[in-house]
XYZ file of C-alpha atoms in Angstrom:
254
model
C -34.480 32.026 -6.793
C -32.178 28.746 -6.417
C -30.864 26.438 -8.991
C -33.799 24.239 -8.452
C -36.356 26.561 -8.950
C -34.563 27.347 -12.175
C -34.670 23.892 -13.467
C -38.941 24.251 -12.743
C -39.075 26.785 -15.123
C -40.906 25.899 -18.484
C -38.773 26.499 -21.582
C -41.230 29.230 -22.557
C -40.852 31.439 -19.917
C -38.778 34.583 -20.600
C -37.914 35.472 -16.760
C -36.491 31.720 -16.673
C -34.957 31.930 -20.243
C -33.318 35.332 -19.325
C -32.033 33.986 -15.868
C -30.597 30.889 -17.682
C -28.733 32.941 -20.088
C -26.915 35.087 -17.386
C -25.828 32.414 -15.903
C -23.942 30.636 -18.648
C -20.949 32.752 -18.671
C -20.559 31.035 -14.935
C -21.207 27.526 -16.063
C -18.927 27.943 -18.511
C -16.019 29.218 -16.632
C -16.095 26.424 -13.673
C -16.159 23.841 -16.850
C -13.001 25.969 -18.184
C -11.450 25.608 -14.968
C -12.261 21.648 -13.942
C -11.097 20.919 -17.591
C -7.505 22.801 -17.075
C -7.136 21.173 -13.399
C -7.841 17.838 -14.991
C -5.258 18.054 -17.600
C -2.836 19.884 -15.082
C -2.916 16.790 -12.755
C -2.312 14.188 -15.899
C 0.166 15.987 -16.688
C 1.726 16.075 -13.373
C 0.992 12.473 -12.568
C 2.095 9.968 -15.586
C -0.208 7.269 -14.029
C -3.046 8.954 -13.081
C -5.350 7.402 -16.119
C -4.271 4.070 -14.107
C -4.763 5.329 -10.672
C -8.204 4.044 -10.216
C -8.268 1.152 -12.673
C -4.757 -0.065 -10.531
C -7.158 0.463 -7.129
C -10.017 -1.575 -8.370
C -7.780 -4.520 -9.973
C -6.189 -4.959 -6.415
C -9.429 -4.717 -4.790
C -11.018 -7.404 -6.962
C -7.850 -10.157 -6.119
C -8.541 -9.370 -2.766
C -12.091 -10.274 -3.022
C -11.282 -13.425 -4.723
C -8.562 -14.040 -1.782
C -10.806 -13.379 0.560
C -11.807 -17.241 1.809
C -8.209 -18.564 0.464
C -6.414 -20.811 3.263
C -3.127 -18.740 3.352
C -4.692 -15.434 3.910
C -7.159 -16.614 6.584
C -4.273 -18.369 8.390
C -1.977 -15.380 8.191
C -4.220 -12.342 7.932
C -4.719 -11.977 11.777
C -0.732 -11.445 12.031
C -0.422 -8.811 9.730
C -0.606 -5.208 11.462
C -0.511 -1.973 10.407
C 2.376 0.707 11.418
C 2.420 4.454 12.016
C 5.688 5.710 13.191
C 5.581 9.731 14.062
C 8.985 11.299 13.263
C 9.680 14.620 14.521
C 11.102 16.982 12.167
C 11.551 20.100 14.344
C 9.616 21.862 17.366
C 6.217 22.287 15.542
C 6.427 19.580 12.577
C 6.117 16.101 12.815
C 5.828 13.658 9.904
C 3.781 10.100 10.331
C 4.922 7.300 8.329
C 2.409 4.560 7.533
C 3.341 1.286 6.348
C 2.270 -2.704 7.045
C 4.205 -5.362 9.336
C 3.771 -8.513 10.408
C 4.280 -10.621 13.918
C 6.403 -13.724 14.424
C 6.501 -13.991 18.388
C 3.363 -14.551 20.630
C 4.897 -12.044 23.030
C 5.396 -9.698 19.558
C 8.238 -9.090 17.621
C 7.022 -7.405 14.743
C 9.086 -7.514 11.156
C 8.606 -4.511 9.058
C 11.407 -2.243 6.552
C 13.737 0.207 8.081
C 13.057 3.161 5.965
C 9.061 3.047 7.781
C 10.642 3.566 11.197
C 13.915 5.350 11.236
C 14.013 8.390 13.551
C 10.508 7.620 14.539
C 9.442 8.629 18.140
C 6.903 6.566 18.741
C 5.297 3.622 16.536
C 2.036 2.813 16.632
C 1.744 -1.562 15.645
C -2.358 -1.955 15.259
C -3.981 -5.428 14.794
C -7.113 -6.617 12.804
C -8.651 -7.181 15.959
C -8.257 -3.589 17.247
C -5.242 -3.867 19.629
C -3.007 -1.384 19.274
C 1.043 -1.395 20.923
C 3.313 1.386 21.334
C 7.151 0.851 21.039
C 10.253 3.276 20.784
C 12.352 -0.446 20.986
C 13.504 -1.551 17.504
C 16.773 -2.833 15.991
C 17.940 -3.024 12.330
C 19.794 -5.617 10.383
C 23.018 -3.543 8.483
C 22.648 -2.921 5.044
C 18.995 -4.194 4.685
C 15.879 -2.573 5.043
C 14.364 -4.311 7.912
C 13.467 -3.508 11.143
C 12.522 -5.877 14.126
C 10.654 -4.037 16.463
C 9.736 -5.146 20.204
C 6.097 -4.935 21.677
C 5.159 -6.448 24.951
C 1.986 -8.908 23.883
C 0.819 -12.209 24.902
C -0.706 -15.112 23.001
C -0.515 -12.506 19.716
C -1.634 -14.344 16.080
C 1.827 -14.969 14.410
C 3.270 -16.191 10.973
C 6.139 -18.241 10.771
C 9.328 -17.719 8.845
C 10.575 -20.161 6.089
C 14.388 -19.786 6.521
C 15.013 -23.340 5.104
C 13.961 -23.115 1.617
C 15.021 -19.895 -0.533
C 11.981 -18.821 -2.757
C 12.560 -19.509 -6.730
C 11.734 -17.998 -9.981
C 8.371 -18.945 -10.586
C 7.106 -19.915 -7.331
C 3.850 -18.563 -7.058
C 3.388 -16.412 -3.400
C 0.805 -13.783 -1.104
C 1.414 -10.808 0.202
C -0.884 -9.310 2.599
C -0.264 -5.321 2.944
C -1.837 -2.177 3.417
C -1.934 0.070 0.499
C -3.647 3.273 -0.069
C -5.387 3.247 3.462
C -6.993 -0.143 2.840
C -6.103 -2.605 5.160
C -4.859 -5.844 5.018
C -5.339 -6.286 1.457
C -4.063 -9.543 0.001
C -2.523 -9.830 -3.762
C -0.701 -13.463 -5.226
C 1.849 -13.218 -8.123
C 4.889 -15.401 -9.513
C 7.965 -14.518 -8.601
C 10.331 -13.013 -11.058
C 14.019 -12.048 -11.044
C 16.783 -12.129 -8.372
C 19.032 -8.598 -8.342
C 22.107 -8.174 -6.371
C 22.606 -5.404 -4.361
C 25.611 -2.927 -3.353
C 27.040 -3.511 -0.511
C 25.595 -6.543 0.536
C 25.850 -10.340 0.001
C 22.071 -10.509 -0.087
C 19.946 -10.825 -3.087
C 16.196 -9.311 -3.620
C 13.553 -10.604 -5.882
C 10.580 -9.178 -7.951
C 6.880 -10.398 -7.778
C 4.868 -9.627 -11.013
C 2.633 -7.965 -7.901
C 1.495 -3.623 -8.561
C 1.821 -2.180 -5.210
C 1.550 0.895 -3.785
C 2.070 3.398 -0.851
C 1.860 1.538 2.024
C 2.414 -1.887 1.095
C 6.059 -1.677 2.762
C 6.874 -4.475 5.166
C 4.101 -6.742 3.725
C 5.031 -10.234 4.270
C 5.700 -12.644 1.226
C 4.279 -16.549 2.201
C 4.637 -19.512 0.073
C 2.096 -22.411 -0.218
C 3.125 -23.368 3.217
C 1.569 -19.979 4.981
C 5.081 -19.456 5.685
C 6.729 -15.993 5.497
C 9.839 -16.407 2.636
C 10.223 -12.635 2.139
C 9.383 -9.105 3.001
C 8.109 -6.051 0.196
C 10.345 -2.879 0.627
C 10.392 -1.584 -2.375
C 8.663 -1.289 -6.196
C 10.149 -1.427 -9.898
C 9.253 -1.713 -13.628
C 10.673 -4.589 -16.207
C 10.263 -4.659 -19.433
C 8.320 -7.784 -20.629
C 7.705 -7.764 -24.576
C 8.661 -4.010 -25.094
C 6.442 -3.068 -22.486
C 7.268 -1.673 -18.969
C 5.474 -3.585 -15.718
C 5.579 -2.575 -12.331
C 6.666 -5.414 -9.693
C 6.788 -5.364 -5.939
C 10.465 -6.078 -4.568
C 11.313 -8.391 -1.528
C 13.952 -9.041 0.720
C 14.399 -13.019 1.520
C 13.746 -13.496 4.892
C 17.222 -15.432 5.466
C 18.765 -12.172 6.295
C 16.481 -12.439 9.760
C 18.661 -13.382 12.767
């Protein structure tokens, strides 16, 4: 007898009633078990009451993004990277992470850490069309990578090297996180950080991202690309901590 033939039974019937009752101890158990896995994992993962709630708010901008000018003008030059890295005979690692194209012929701009020791990169557009390259070069001391495809008449974005983004200005990225592609988010920018080593400065955006939003471009009002996302951090803003998207100006491009 299955467990839908169980749930026919009347209540009055004793074969039913008795059946019922030996299964409990079973029931029971698996609950036991899914509760202690649940708490195991929020233990293990600080933010996974926000995991889903994080998912959906970034889902919902998109949405409203959807028809905005500066996403339909750059969208189509946004791409999506997998780099395979081979980490011995048998074990190979693939990196995902987002880029974006510049050059009809295809240069695309994307963060260092994505492609290092990669093999082969995979650069995929919206439109299906997918590249291979082993040719990239890095800038020193930044985490950006320009890598080399062989395209022609390829959607592009251009590059704002003139004006250098300010606190406050309010700017797009276009990334994709979690497996979702192209995914657009807008924010304010925040504060400028120094960093070791270098001359250059990075910003924050008061943007949550996540796994896979590296090499997102940042545009301005102008559809222009003033930045690129490589990394993520928390301020605190009125005792409380907030996570923000970090970007490298794009005036440390050749």
């Amino acid at each position: 007898m299955n467990d839908d033939e169980l749930m026919d039974e009347e209540p009055g019937d004793e074969l039913g009633d008795e059946m019922l009752n030996n299964k409990k101890p079973g029931y029971f158990r698996k609950l036991v078990t899914l509760l202690v896995l649940l708490a195991f994992i929020a233990i293990s993962v600080p933010n996974f009451p926000f995991l889903f709630s994080d998912t959906l708010n970034f889902l919902e901008q998109n949405r409203a993004l959807k028809e905005d000018e500066i996403v339909q003008r750059c969208k189509p030059a946004v791409v999506s990277i997998e780099a395979t890295v081979a980490n011995g005979l048998f074990n190979t690692e693939v990196k995902r992470g987002t880029g974006f194209n510049i050059s009809p012929t295809g240069t695309i701009i994307t963060n260092q850490h994505i492609v290092v020791n990669a093999s082969t990169i995979t650069i995929r557009f919206g439109d299906g069309t997918v590249y291979y390259s082993k040719k990239y070069e890095v800038i020193p001391d930044v985490d950006i990578a320009i890598i080399q495809i062989e395209g022609s008449a390829l959607p592009t974005i251009a590059l704002n090297t003139k004006d250098r983004v300010q606190t406050g200005d309010t700017v797009t990225i276009i990334g994709n996180p979690l497996g979702y592609e192209k995914i657009s988010q807008r924010g304010e920018v925040g504060q400028f950080y120094s960093v070791k080593n270098s001359l250059n400065q990075i910003f924050d955006i008061n943007i949550p991202i996540n796994p896979g939003n590296s090499g997102s471009p940042v545009l301005d009002n102008q559809s222009k690309v003033i930045g690129v996302i490589f990394a993520s951090t928390s301020v605190e803003i009125n005792g409380k901590s907030e996570p923000r998207a970090l970007a490298i100006p794009v005036q440390v491009l050749p």
